[in-house]
Coordinates of N, CA and C in Angstrom, one line a residue:
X1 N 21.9 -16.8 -16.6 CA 20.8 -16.4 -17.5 C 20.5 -17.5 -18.5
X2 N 19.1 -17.8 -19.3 CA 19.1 -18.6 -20.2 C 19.7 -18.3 -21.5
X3 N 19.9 -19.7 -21.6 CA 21.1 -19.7 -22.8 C 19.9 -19.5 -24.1
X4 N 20.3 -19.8 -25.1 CA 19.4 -20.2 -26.5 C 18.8 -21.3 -26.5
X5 N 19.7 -22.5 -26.1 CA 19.4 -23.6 -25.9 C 18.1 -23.9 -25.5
X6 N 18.3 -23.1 -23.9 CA 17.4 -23.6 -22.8 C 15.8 -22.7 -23.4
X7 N 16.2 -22.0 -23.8 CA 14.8 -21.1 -25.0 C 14.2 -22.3 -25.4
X8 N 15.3 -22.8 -26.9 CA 14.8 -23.5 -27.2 C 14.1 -24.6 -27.0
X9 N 14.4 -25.3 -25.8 CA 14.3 -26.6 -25.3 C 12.8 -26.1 -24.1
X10 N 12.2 -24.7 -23.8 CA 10.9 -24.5 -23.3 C 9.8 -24.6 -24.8
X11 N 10.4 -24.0 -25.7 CA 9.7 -23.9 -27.0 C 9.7 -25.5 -27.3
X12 N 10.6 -26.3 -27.7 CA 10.2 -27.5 -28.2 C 9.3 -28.6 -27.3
X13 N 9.6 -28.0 -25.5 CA 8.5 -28.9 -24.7 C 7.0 -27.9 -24.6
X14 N 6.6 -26.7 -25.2 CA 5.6 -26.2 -25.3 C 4.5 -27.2 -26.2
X15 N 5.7 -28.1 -27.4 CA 4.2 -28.9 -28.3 C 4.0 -29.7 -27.1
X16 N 4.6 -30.3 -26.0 CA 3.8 -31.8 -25.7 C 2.2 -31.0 -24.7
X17 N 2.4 -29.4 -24.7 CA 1.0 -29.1 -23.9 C -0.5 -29.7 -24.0
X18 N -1.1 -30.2 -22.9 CA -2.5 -30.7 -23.3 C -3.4 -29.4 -23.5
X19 N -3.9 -29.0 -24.1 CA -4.6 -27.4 -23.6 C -6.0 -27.7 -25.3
X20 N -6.9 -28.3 -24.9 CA -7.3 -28.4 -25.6 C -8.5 -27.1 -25.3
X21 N -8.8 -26.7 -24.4 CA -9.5 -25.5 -24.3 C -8.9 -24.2 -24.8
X22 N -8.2 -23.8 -24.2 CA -7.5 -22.4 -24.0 C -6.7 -22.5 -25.6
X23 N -6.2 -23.4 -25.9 CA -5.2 -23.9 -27.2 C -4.0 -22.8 -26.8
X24 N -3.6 -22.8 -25.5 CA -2.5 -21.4 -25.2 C -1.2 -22.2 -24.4
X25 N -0.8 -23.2 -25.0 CA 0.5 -23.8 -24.8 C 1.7 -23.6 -23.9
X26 N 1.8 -23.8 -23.5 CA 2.9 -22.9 -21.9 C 4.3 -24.3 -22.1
X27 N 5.4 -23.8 -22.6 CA 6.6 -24.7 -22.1 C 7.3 -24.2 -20.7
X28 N 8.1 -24.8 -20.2 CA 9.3 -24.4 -18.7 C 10.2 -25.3 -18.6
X29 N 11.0 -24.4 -18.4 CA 12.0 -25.6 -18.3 C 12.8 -25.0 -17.0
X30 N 13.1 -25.9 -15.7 CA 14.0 -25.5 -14.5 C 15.1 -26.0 -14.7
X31 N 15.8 -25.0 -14.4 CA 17.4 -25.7 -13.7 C 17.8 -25.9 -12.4
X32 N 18.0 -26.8 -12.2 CA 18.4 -27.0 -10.3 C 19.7 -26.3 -10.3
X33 N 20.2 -26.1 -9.0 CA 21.7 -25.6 -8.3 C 22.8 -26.6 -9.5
X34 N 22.4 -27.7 -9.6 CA 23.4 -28.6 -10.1 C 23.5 -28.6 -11.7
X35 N 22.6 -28.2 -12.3 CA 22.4 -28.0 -13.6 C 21.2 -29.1 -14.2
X36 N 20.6 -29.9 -13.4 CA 19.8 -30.9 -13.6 C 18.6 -30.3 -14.2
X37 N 18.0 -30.8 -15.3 CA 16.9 -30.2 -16.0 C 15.6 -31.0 -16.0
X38 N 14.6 -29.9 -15.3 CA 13.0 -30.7 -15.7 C 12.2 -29.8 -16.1
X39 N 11.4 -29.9 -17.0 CA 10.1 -29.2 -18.1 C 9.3 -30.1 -17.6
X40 N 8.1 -28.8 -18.1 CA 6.8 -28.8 -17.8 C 5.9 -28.2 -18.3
X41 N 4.6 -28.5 -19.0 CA 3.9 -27.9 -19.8 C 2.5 -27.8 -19.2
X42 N 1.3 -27.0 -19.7 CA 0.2 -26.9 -19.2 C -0.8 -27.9 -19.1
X43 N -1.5 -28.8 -18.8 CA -2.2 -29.4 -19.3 C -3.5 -29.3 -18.2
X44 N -4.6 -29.3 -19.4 CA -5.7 -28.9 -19.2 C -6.6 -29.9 -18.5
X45 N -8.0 -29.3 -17.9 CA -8.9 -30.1 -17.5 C -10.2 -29.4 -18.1
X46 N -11.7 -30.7 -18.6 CA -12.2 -30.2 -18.8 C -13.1 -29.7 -17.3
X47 N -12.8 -29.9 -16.3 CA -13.0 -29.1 -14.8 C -11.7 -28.2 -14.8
X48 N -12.4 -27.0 -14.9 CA -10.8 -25.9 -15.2 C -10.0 -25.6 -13.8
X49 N -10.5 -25.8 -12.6 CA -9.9 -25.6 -11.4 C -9.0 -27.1 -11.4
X50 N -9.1 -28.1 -12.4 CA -8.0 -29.2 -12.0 C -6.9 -28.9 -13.0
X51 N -6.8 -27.8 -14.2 CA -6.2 -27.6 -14.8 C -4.4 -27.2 -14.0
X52 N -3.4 -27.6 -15.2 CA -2.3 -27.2 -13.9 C -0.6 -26.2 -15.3
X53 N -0.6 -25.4 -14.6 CA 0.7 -24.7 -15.3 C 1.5 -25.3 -15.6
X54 N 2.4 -25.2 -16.9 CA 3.5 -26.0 -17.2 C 4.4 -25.1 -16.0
X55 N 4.7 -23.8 -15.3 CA 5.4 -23.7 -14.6 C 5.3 -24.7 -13.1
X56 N 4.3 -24.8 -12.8 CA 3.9 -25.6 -11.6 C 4.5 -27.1 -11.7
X57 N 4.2 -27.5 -13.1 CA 4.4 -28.8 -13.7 C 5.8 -28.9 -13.2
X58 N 7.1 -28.2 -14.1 CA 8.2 -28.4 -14.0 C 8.6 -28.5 -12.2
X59 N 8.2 -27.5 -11.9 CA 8.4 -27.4 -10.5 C 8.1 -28.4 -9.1
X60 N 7.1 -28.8 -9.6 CA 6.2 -30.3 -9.0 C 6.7 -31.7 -8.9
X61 N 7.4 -31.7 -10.7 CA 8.2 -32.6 -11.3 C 9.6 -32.5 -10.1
X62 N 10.7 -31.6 -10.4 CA 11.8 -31.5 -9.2 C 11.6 -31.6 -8.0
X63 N 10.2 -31.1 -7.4 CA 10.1 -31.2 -5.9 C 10.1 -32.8 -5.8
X64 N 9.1 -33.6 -6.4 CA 8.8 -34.8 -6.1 C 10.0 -35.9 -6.3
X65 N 11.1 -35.4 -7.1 CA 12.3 -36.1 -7.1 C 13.2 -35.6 -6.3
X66 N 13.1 -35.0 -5.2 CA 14.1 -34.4 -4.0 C 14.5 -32.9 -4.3
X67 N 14.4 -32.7 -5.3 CA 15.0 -31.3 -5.7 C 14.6 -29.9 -4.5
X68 N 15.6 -29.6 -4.2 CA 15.4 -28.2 -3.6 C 15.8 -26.5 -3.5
X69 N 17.1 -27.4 -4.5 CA 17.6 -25.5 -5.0 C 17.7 -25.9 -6.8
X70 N 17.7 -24.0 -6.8 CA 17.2 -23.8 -7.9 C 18.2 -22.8 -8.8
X71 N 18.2 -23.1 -9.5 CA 19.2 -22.0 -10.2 C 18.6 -21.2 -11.3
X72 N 17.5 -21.3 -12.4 CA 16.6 -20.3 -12.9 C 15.5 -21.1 -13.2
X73 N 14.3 -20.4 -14.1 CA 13.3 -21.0 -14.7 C 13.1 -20.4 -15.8
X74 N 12.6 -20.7 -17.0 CA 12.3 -20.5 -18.3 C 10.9 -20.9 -18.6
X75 N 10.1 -19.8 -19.2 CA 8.8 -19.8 -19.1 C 8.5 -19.2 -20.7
X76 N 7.8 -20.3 -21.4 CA 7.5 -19.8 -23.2 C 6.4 -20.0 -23.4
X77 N 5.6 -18.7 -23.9 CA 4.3 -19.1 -24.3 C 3.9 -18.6 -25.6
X78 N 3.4 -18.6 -26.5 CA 3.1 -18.3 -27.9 C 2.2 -16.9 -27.8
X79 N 2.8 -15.9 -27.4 CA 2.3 -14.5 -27.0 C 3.2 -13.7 -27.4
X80 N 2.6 -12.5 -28.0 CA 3.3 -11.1 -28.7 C 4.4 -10.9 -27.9
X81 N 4.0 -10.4 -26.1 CA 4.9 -9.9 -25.4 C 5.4 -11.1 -24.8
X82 N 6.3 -11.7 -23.9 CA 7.0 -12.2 -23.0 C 5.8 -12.7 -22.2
X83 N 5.7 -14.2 -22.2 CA 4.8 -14.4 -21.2 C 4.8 -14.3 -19.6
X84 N 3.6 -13.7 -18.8 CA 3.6 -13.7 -17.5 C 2.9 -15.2 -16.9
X85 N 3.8 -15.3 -15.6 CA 3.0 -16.8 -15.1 C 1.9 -15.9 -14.0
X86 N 0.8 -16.6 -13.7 CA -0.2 -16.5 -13.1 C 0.1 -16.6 -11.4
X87 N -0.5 -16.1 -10.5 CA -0.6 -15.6 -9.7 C -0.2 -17.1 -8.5
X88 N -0.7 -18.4 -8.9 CA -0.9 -19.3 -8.4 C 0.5 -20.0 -8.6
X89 N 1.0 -19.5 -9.9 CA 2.6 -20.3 -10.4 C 3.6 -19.2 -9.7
X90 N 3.1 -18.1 -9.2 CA 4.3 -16.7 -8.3 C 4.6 -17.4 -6.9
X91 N 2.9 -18.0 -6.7 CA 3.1 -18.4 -5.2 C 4.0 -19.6 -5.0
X92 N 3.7 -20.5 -5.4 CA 4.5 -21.5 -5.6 C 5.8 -21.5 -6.1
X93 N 6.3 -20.4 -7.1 CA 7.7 -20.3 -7.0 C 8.3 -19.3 -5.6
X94 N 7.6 -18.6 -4.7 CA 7.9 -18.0 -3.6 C 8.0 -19.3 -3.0
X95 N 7.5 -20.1 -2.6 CA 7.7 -20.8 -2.1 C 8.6 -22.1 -1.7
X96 N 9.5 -22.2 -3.7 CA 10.3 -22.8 -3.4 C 11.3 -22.3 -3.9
X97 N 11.9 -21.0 -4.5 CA 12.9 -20.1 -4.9 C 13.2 -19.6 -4.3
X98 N 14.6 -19.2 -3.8 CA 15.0 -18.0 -3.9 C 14.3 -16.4 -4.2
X99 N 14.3 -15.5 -3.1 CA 13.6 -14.7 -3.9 C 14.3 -14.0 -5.2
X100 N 15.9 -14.2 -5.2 CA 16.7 -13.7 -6.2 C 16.5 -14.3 -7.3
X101 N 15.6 -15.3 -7.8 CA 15.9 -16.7 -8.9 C 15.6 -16.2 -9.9
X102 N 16.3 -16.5 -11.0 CA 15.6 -15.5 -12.7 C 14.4 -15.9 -13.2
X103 N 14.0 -15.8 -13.5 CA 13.0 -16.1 -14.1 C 12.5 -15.4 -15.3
X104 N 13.0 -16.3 -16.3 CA 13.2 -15.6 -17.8 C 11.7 -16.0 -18.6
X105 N 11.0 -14.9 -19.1 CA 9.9 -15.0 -19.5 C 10.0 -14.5 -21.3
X106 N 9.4 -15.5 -21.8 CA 10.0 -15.5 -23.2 C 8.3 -15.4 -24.4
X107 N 8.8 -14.9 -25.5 CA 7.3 -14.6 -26.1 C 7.7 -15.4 -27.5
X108 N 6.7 -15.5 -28.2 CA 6.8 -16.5 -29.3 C 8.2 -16.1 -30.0
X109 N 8.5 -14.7 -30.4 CA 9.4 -14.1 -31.3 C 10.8 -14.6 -30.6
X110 N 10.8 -14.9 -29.4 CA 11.7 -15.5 -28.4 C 12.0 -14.1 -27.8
X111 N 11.8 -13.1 -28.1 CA 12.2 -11.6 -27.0 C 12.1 -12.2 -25.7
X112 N 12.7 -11.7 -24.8 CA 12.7 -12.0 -23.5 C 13.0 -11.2 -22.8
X113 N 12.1 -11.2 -21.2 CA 12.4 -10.4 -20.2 C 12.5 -11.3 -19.1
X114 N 13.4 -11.1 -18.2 CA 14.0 -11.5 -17.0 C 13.2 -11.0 -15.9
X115 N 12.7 -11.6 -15.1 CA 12.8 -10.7 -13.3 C 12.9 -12.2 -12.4
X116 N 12.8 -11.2 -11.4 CA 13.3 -12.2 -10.2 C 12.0 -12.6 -9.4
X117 N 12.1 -13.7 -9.1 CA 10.9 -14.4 -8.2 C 10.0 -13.0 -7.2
X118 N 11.3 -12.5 -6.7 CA 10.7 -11.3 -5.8 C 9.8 -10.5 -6.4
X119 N 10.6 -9.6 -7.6 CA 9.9 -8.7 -8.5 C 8.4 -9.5 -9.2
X120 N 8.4 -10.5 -9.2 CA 7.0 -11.0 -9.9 C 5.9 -11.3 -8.9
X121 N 6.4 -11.6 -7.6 CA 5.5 -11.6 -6.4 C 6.5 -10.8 -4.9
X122 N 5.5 -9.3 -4.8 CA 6.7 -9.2 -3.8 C 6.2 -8.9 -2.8
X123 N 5.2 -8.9 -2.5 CA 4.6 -9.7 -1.3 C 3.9 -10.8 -1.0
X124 N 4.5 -11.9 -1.3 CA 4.1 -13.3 -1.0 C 3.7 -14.2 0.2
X125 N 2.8 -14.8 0.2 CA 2.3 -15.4 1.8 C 3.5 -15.7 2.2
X126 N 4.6 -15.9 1.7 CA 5.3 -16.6 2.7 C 6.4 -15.5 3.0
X127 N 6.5 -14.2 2.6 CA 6.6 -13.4 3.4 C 6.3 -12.6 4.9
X128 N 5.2 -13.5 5.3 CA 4.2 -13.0 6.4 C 4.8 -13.7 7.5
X129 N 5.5 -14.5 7.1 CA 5.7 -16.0 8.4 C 7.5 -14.9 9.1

């Protein structure tokens, strides 16, 4: 489960977000199987379809360096409740998680709620195959 640290360390990578539209800052931080760490923040386009998730971000980041297993994800956004990732960031973690992987969703106050890749998408295209 995430530690404080790893809280911390999605909150402290939420300032490098580009989000000059939305001004809605997204940090992440992954852990690989091995404990290896990459963050990822949101950063914006002013063509909003090239816009990309700091969860995607982090995730994009380990895929392109070999990475393939995963041990959690940490997701911080400056929101009352626990932030949710978007529909586009579920698919893509179906795709390279585990459906068991935690995925700790954290709100400004730092409260946090947990679920699992599964529970946040649980019928995913790549459950069809």
């Amino acid at each position: 489960m995430a530690t404080t640290e790893l809280i911390d360390l999605a909150v402290k990578t939420s300032e490098n977000a580009y989000v000059p539209y939305s001004h809605f800052p997204i940090g992440a931080v992954l852990v690989t199987a091995e404990g290896k760490i990459y963050t990822g923040v949101n950063v914006e386009n002013a063509s909003f379809g090239l816009t990309n998730c700091g969860e995607r971000t982090a995730i994009f980041k380990a895929v392109s360096e070999g990475e393939r297993s995963f041990k959690e994800l940490i997701i911080y956004g400056q929101t009352e409740k626990p932030v949710s990732p978007c529909g586009a960031c579920r698919q893509v973690m179906a795709e390279f998680f585990e459906p068991d992987l935690p995925v700790t969703l954290v709100a400004k106050d730092k409260s946090t709620v947990v679920m699992t890749v599964k529970e946040l998408l649980p019928y995913s295209f790549t459950d069809l195959t």
